[in-house]
Amino acid sequence: MAQQSPAALDPVITRLMAGKPGAVVALDVASGKIVAEWNLKIAAQRVTAPGSTLKPLVLLELLQSGKLDPGQHLVCHHRLTIAGRNMDCTHSPAITHLDAADAIAYSCNSYFAQVAARLTPAELAAALERAGLASRTELVSDEAVGRIATAADAPHQQLQALGYWGVEVTPLELAAAYRNLALHKLKNDLSASSAAPVFSGLERSVQYGMAHSETLAGITFAGKTGTAAGASPQTHGFFVGYAPADKPQVVLVVYLDHGRGADAAAIAAPIFNAYAKARQSGVGR
């Protein structure tokens, strides 16, 4: 069962999600408990492609296995077709060379399609499984479990690294995976080592990248957007991240049945703002 949510979050989430099919879940980083939710059933049972929210998890595996120099700038070719699918980058064409952190910030498909080949298909699938994307979160009694395949060829491995093929998750699983990232950040057991570019990239994404929102939050936060096509022709959008950026206390996932990652990020910012105000006033403690 969900814990009682901070009073300030409920009306904000309800107002922002009014008329929007989807779900919102906030987790306490320390305990892992749900502190706020909207449409928890959808969050626990909707199994769908995560899109670019997968990229930080892929980058973490590459860095920890020593298969990527995070400071190396790779060329973004911008136009990209993989297995007949148009996967062109959506960031500005003026951005032509990216290091690992900015590849997260700008969600560069070209960058991740290149570096995905440094992992074997089995290594990539195993990394996603370790992240918890195909296992129960145990946060609710009735939840679905995601699916992870092992690619049979390089193009499908690239699509998997981009979150478009061979991996499906629930919003709740995604929140739990990012809580694990936030715990590493909080414990400072990885941030000073190979994982630092992951955290930096998530912060840059909010500051000036694909998760940037014109809505200013009263708290620094970090996160990642994701856009992918589901069963219908329309896209669905994710934002998943944590706040405060330096010492995470809450993880938030916003899932929209219809929309893009940028739409989900625009909803996340005022929720984080409400969380900051609740902390300052002591509401919900």
PDB file of N, CA, C and O in Angstrom, residues 2 4 17 21 25 83 93 124 176 179 184 197 240 251:
ATOM      1  N   ALA A   2       0.385   2.303  -0.645  1.00  0.00           N
ATOM      2  CA  ALA A   2       1.127   3.552  -0.682  1.00  0.00           C
ATOM      3  C   ALA A   2       1.079   4.237   0.663  1.00  0.00           C
ATOM      4  O   ALA A   2       0.083   4.195   1.378  1.00  0.00           O
ATOM      5  N   GLN A   4       1.039   7.585   3.130  1.00  0.00           N
ATOM      6  CA  GLN A   4       0.361   8.863   3.005  1.00  0.00           C
ATOM      7  C   GLN A   4       1.297   9.872   2.365  1.00  0.00           C
ATOM      8  O   GLN A   4       2.432  10.043   2.777  1.00  0.00           O
ATOM      9  N   MET A  17      -2.151  16.200 -13.870  1.00  0.00           N
ATOM     10  CA  MET A  17      -2.475  14.988 -14.613  1.00  0.00           C
ATOM     11  C   MET A  17      -3.944  14.930 -15.033  1.00  0.00           C
ATOM     12  O   MET A  17      -4.358  13.939 -15.656  1.00  0.00           O
ATOM     13  N   PRO A  21      -4.130  10.431 -19.550  1.00  0.00           N
ATOM     14  CA  PRO A  21      -3.899   9.023 -19.202  1.00  0.00           C
ATOM     15  C   PRO A  21      -2.416   8.807 -18.890  1.00  0.00           C
ATOM     16  O   PRO A  21      -1.547   9.212 -19.659  1.00  0.00           O
ATOM     17  N   VAL A  25       4.466   8.411  -9.782  1.00  0.00           N
ATOM     18  CA  VAL A  25       4.856   7.778  -8.521  1.00  0.00           C
ATOM     19  C   VAL A  25       6.085   8.487  -7.980  1.00  0.00           C
ATOM     20  O   VAL A  25       7.032   8.769  -8.731  1.00  0.00           O
ATOM     21  N   ALA A  83      17.971  -0.860 -38.511  1.00  0.00           N
ATOM     22  CA  ALA A  83      17.023  -1.927 -38.862  1.00  0.00           C
ATOM     23  C   ALA A  83      15.756  -1.359 -39.500  1.00  0.00           C
ATOM     24  O   ALA A  83      14.643  -1.793 -39.195  1.00  0.00           O
ATOM     25  N   PRO A  93      21.151  20.276 -34.368  1.00  0.00           N
ATOM     26  CA  PRO A  93      22.218  19.816 -35.276  1.00  0.00           C
ATOM     27  C   PRO A  93      23.541  20.532 -35.028  1.00  0.00           C
ATOM     28  O   PRO A  93      24.585  20.065 -35.477  1.00  0.00           O
ATOM     29  N   LEU A 124      24.682  -6.590 -22.289  1.00  0.00           N
ATOM     30  CA  LEU A 124      23.666  -5.540 -22.224  1.00  0.00           C
ATOM     31  C   LEU A 124      22.408  -6.051 -21.535  1.00  0.00           C
ATOM     32  O   LEU A 124      21.860  -5.381 -20.650  1.00  0.00           O
ATOM     33  N   ALA A 176      12.092   2.347  -9.480  1.00  0.00           N
ATOM     34  CA  ALA A 176      12.949   1.575  -8.578  1.00  0.00           C
ATOM     35  C   ALA A 176      14.388   1.533  -9.078  1.00  0.00           C
ATOM     36  O   ALA A 176      15.343   1.602  -8.290  1.00  0.00           O
ATOM     37  N   ARG A 179      15.897   4.786  -8.307  1.00  0.00           N
ATOM     38  CA  ARG A 179      16.154   4.883  -6.863  1.00  0.00           C
ATOM     39  C   ARG A 179      17.512   4.259  -6.541  1.00  0.00           C
ATOM     40  O   ARG A 179      18.268   4.781  -5.713  1.00  0.00           O
ATOM     41  N   HIS A 184      23.205   5.210  -4.849  1.00  0.00           N
ATOM     42  CA  HIS A 184      24.639   5.283  -5.107  1.00  0.00           C
ATOM     43  C   HIS A 184      25.121   6.722  -4.973  1.00  0.00           C
ATOM     44  O   HIS A 184      26.181   6.990  -4.400  1.00  0.00           O
ATOM     45  N   PRO A 197      30.014  10.519 -14.554  1.00  0.00           N
ATOM     46  CA  PRO A 197      29.394  11.093 -15.754  1.00  0.00           C
ATOM     47  C   PRO A 197      27.892  10.804 -15.870  1.00  0.00           C
ATOM     48  O   PRO A 197      27.167  11.577 -16.495  1.00  0.00           O
ATOM     49  N   VAL A 240      11.939  10.420 -15.512  1.00  0.00           N
ATOM     50  CA  VAL A 240      12.272   9.790 -14.248  1.00  0.00           C
ATOM     51  C   VAL A 240      13.536  10.454 -13.718  1.00  0.00           C
ATOM     52  O   VAL A 240      14.489  10.699 -14.463  1.00  0.00           O
ATOM     53  N   VAL A 251      12.555  10.114  -5.462  1.00  0.00           N
ATOM     54  CA  VAL A 251      12.603   9.739  -6.874  1.00  0.00           C
ATOM     55  C   VAL A 251      11.205   9.894  -7.447  1.00  0.00           C
ATOM     56  O   VAL A 251      10.216   9.540  -6.795  1.00  0.00           O
TER      57      VAL A 251
END
